[in-house]
XYZ file of C-alpha atoms in Angstrom:
298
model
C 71.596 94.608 4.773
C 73.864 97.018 3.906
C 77.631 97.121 4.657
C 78.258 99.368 8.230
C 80.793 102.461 6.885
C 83.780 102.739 8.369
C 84.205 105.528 10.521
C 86.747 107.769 10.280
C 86.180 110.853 12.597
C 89.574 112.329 12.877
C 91.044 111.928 9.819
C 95.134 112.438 8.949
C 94.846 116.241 7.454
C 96.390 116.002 3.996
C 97.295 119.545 2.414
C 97.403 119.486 -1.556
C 100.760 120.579 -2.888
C 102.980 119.907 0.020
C 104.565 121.678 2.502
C 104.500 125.636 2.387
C 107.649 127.190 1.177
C 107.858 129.667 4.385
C 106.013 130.509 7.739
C 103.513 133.333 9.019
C 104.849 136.027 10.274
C 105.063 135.791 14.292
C 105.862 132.146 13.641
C 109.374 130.341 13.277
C 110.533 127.670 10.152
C 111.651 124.413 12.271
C 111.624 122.441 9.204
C 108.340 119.728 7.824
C 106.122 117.346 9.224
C 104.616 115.076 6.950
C 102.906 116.812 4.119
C 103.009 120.243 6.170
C 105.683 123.549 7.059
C 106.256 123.786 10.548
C 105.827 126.655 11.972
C 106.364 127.177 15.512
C 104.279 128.925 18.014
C 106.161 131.075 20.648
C 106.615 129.558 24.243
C 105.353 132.959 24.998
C 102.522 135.049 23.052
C 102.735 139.174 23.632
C 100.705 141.352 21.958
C 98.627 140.673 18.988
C 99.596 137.140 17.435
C 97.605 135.788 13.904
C 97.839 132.093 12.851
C 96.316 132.240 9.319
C 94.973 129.724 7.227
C 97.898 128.502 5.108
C 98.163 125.793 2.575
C 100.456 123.446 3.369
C 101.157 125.206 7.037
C 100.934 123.452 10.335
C 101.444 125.030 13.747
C 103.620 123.928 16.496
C 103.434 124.156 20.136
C 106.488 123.384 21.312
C 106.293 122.787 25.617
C 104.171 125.154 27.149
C 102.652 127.610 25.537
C 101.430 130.900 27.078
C 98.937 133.740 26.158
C 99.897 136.554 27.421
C 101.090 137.093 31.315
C 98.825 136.115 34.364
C 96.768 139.280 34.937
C 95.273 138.849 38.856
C 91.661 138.597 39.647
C 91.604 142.030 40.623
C 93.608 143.008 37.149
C 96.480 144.063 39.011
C 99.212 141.022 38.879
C 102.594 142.464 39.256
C 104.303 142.353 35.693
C 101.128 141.293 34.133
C 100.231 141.674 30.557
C 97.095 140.458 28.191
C 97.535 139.278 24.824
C 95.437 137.719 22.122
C 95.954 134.635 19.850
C 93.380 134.523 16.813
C 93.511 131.608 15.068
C 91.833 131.719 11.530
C 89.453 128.814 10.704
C 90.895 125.527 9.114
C 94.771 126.344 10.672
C 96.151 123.280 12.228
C 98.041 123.370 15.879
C 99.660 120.220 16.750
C 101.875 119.596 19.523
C 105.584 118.261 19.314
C 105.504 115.112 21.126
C 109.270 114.201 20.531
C 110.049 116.549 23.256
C 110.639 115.747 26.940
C 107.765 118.804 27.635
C 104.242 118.704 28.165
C 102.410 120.308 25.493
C 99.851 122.304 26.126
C 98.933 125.426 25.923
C 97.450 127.910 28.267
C 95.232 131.187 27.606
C 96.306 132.702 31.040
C 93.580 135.059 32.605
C 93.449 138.824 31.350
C 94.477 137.647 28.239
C 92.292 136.125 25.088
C 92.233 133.557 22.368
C 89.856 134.442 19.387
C 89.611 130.566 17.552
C 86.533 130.626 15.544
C 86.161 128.234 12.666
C 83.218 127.491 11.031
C 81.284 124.329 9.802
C 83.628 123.631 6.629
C 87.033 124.813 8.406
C 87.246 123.970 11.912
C 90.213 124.505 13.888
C 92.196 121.695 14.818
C 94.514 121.253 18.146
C 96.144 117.315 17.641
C 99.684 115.634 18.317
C 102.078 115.289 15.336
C 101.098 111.349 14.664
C 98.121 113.264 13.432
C 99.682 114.506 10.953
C 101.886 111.310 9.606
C 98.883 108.937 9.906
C 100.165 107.076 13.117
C 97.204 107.416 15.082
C 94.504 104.957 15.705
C 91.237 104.068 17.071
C 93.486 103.675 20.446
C 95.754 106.560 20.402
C 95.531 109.071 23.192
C 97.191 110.954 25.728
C 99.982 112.618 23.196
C 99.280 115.908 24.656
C 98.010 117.938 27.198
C 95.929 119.998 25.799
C 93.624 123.122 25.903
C 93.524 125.255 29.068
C 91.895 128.855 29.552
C 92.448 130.979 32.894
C 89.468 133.344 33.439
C 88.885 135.803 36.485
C 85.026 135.487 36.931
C 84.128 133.403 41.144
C 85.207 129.941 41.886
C 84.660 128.641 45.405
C 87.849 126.791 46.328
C 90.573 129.141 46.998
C 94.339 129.012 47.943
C 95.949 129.872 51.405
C 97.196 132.684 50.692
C 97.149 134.988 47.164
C 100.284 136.721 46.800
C 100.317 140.079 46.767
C 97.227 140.329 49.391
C 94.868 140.115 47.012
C 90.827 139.510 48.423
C 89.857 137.603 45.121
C 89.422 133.594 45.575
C 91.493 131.980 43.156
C 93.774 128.880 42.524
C 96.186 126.821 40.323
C 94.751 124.921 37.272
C 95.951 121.359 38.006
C 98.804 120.215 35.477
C 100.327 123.411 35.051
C 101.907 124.219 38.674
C 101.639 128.143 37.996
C 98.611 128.959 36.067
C 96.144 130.554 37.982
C 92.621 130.811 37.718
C 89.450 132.916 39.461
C 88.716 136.622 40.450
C 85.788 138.208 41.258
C 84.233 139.344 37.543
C 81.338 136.954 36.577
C 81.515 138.928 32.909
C 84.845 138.135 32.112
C 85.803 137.867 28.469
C 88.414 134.823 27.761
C 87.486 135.597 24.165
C 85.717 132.794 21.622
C 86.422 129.231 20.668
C 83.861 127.683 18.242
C 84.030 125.192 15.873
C 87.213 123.417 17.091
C 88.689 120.053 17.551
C 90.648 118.944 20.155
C 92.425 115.082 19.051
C 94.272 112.509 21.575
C 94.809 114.940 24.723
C 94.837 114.485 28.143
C 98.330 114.094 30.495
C 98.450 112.380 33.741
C 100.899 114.213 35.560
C 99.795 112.471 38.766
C 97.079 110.690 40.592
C 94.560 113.677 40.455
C 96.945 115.894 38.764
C 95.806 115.864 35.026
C 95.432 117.818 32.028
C 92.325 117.286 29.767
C 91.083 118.588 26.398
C 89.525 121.366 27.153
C 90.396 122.935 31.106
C 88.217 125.964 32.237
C 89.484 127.659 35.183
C 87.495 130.679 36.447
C 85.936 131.187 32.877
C 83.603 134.076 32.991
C 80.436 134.183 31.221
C 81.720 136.694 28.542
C 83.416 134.207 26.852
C 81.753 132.148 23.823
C 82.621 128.659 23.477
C 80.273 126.234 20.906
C 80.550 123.544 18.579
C 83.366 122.037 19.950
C 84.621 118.304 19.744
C 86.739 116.471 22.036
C 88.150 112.836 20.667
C 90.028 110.491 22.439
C 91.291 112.147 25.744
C 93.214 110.119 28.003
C 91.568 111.895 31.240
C 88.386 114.136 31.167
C 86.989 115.717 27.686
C 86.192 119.040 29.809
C 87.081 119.697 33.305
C 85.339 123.090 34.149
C 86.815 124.630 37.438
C 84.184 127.116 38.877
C 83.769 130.327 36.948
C 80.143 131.181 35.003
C 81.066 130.258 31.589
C 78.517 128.882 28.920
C 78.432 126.415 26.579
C 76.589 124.723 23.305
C 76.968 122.201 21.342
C 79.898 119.759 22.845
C 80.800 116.810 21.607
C 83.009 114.074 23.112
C 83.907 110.859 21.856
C 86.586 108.641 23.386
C 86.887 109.942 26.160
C 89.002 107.783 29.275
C 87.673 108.926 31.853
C 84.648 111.768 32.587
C 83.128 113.282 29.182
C 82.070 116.425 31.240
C 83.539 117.171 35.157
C 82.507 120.220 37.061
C 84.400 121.222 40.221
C 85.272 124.510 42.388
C 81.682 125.727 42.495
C 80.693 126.011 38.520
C 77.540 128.301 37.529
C 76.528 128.067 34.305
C 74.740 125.952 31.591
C 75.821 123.412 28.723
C 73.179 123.297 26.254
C 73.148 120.319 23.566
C 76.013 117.599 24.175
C 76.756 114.535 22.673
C 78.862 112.119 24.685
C 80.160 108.196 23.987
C 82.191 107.097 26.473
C 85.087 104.680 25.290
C 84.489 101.317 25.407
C 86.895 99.246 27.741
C 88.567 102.398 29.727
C 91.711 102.541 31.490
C 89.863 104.599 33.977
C 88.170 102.834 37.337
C 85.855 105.838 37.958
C 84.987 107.203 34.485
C 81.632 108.708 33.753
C 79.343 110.655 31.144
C 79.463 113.147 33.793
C 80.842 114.117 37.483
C 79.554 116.884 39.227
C 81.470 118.238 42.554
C 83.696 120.465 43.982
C 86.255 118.954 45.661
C 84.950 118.304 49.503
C 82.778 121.694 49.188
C 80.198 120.332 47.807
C 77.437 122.948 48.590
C 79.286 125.306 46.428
């Protein structure tokens, strides 16, 4: 018979040439990593930010990383204030896992991330041993990952909302302040296709995690497709009520769930691949888990 390839589904991204000579504008110069420029994301995106396609350029999230400021479910927040983060196909974000932080980064609701690769150039979120080869079939939990806030109906709500606000929402577990839900099925988060999310996942604490790809609130408006999810320590997605979408999702190596659905979730995944990983850490991991937190009728 003939010899079984070697896999090698997330391999170290190489640049030719080196590192770039400067950064992006928007970005700051903190020096190389591996064969790339690092150029560092702020802890706080305003306005209109642009992370191009650069040879020899890799992005770095730093801690926490914010999109714009939390804009309420009824788009009033006090000292709110939307933003949008494109990210051109093929750029590289990786996380800096020599700091004490988490890193992670959060699209907070209001605001938008536009991350649309294609087939040839997707967009890549990973941890820095990504990008100096010391990762391996084993390696996960360097980072925490993906999250985007959205304002469309969840059905597990908070106490109290400050500012006496009627719309259900809550706090997307792992980040103590990011808040999630509203009362506009349509909402627009923006779109995130073709894109790669390596070796996520943080366990902050029992039941407190962050996964690849978090979806609080996340209105149907938003476009999410063709993404993969490799190696997360916890879930691959963890979809927290809202109406959003999705097609074609991959997730390979995951710890724990592939796909988990809480808070009262309406919508539809169409085409998904998932392989579980073999010999988890996890005592309740599954392709999927479907519930919403002691409400289940929601």
């Amino acid at each position: 018979p003939a010899p079984t390839p070697t896999p090698t589904p997330t391999p170290t991204p190489t640049p030719t040439g080196g590192p770039a000579a400067d950064c992006p504008t928007g970005t700051t110069n903190v020096g190389t990593i591996g064969a790339f420029r690092s150029c560092r994301i702020p802890t706080l995106v305003t306005g209109n930010l642009t992370l191009p396609r650069r040879q020899g350029v890799a992005y770095e999230m730093n801690g926490r990383v914010d999109v714009g400021v939390d804009i309420g479910g009824a788009g009033n927040a006090a000292g709110g204030a939307s933003a949008v983060l494109t990210i051109e196909p093929g750029a590289i974000v990786y996380a800096n896992t020599t700091n004490a932080e988490n890193d992670f980064l959060v699209v907070n609701r209001g605001s938008r991330i536009i991350a649309e690769g294609t087939e040839n150039l997707p967009i890549i979120f990973t941890a820095q041993q990504n990008l100096t080869g010391n990762v391996t079939d084993a390696s996960q939990g360097l980072w925490g990952g993906v999250v985007i806030a959205g304002r469309a109906p969840i059905s597990n709500c908070l106490a109290t909302v400050p500012g006496g606000s009627v719309d259900c929402e809550n706090i997307v577990e792992g980040t103590v302040t990011a808040r999630y839900g509203g009362a506009s099925p349509d909402d627009n988060s923006g779109v995130f296709r073709f894109v790669q999310i390596r070796y996520s996942g943080t366990i902050i604490s029992q039941g407190n995690e962050l996964q690849g790809l978090t979806l609080g609130g996340v209105g149907r408006g938003t476009q999410i497709s063709h993404v993969h999810i490799h190696n997360s320590s916890d879930d691959g997605v963890e979809i927290f009520g809202g109406t959003v979408n999705m097609r074609y999702l991959v997730t390979t190596g995951v710890d724990d769930d592939s796909i988990d659905t809480d808070v009262g979730w309406q919508g539809f995944i169409q085409f998904a691949l998932a392989a579980q990983r073999p010999g988890s850490t996890q005592t309740d991991n599954y392709i999927m888990e479907i519930d919403s937190n002691g409400n289940e009728d929601a």
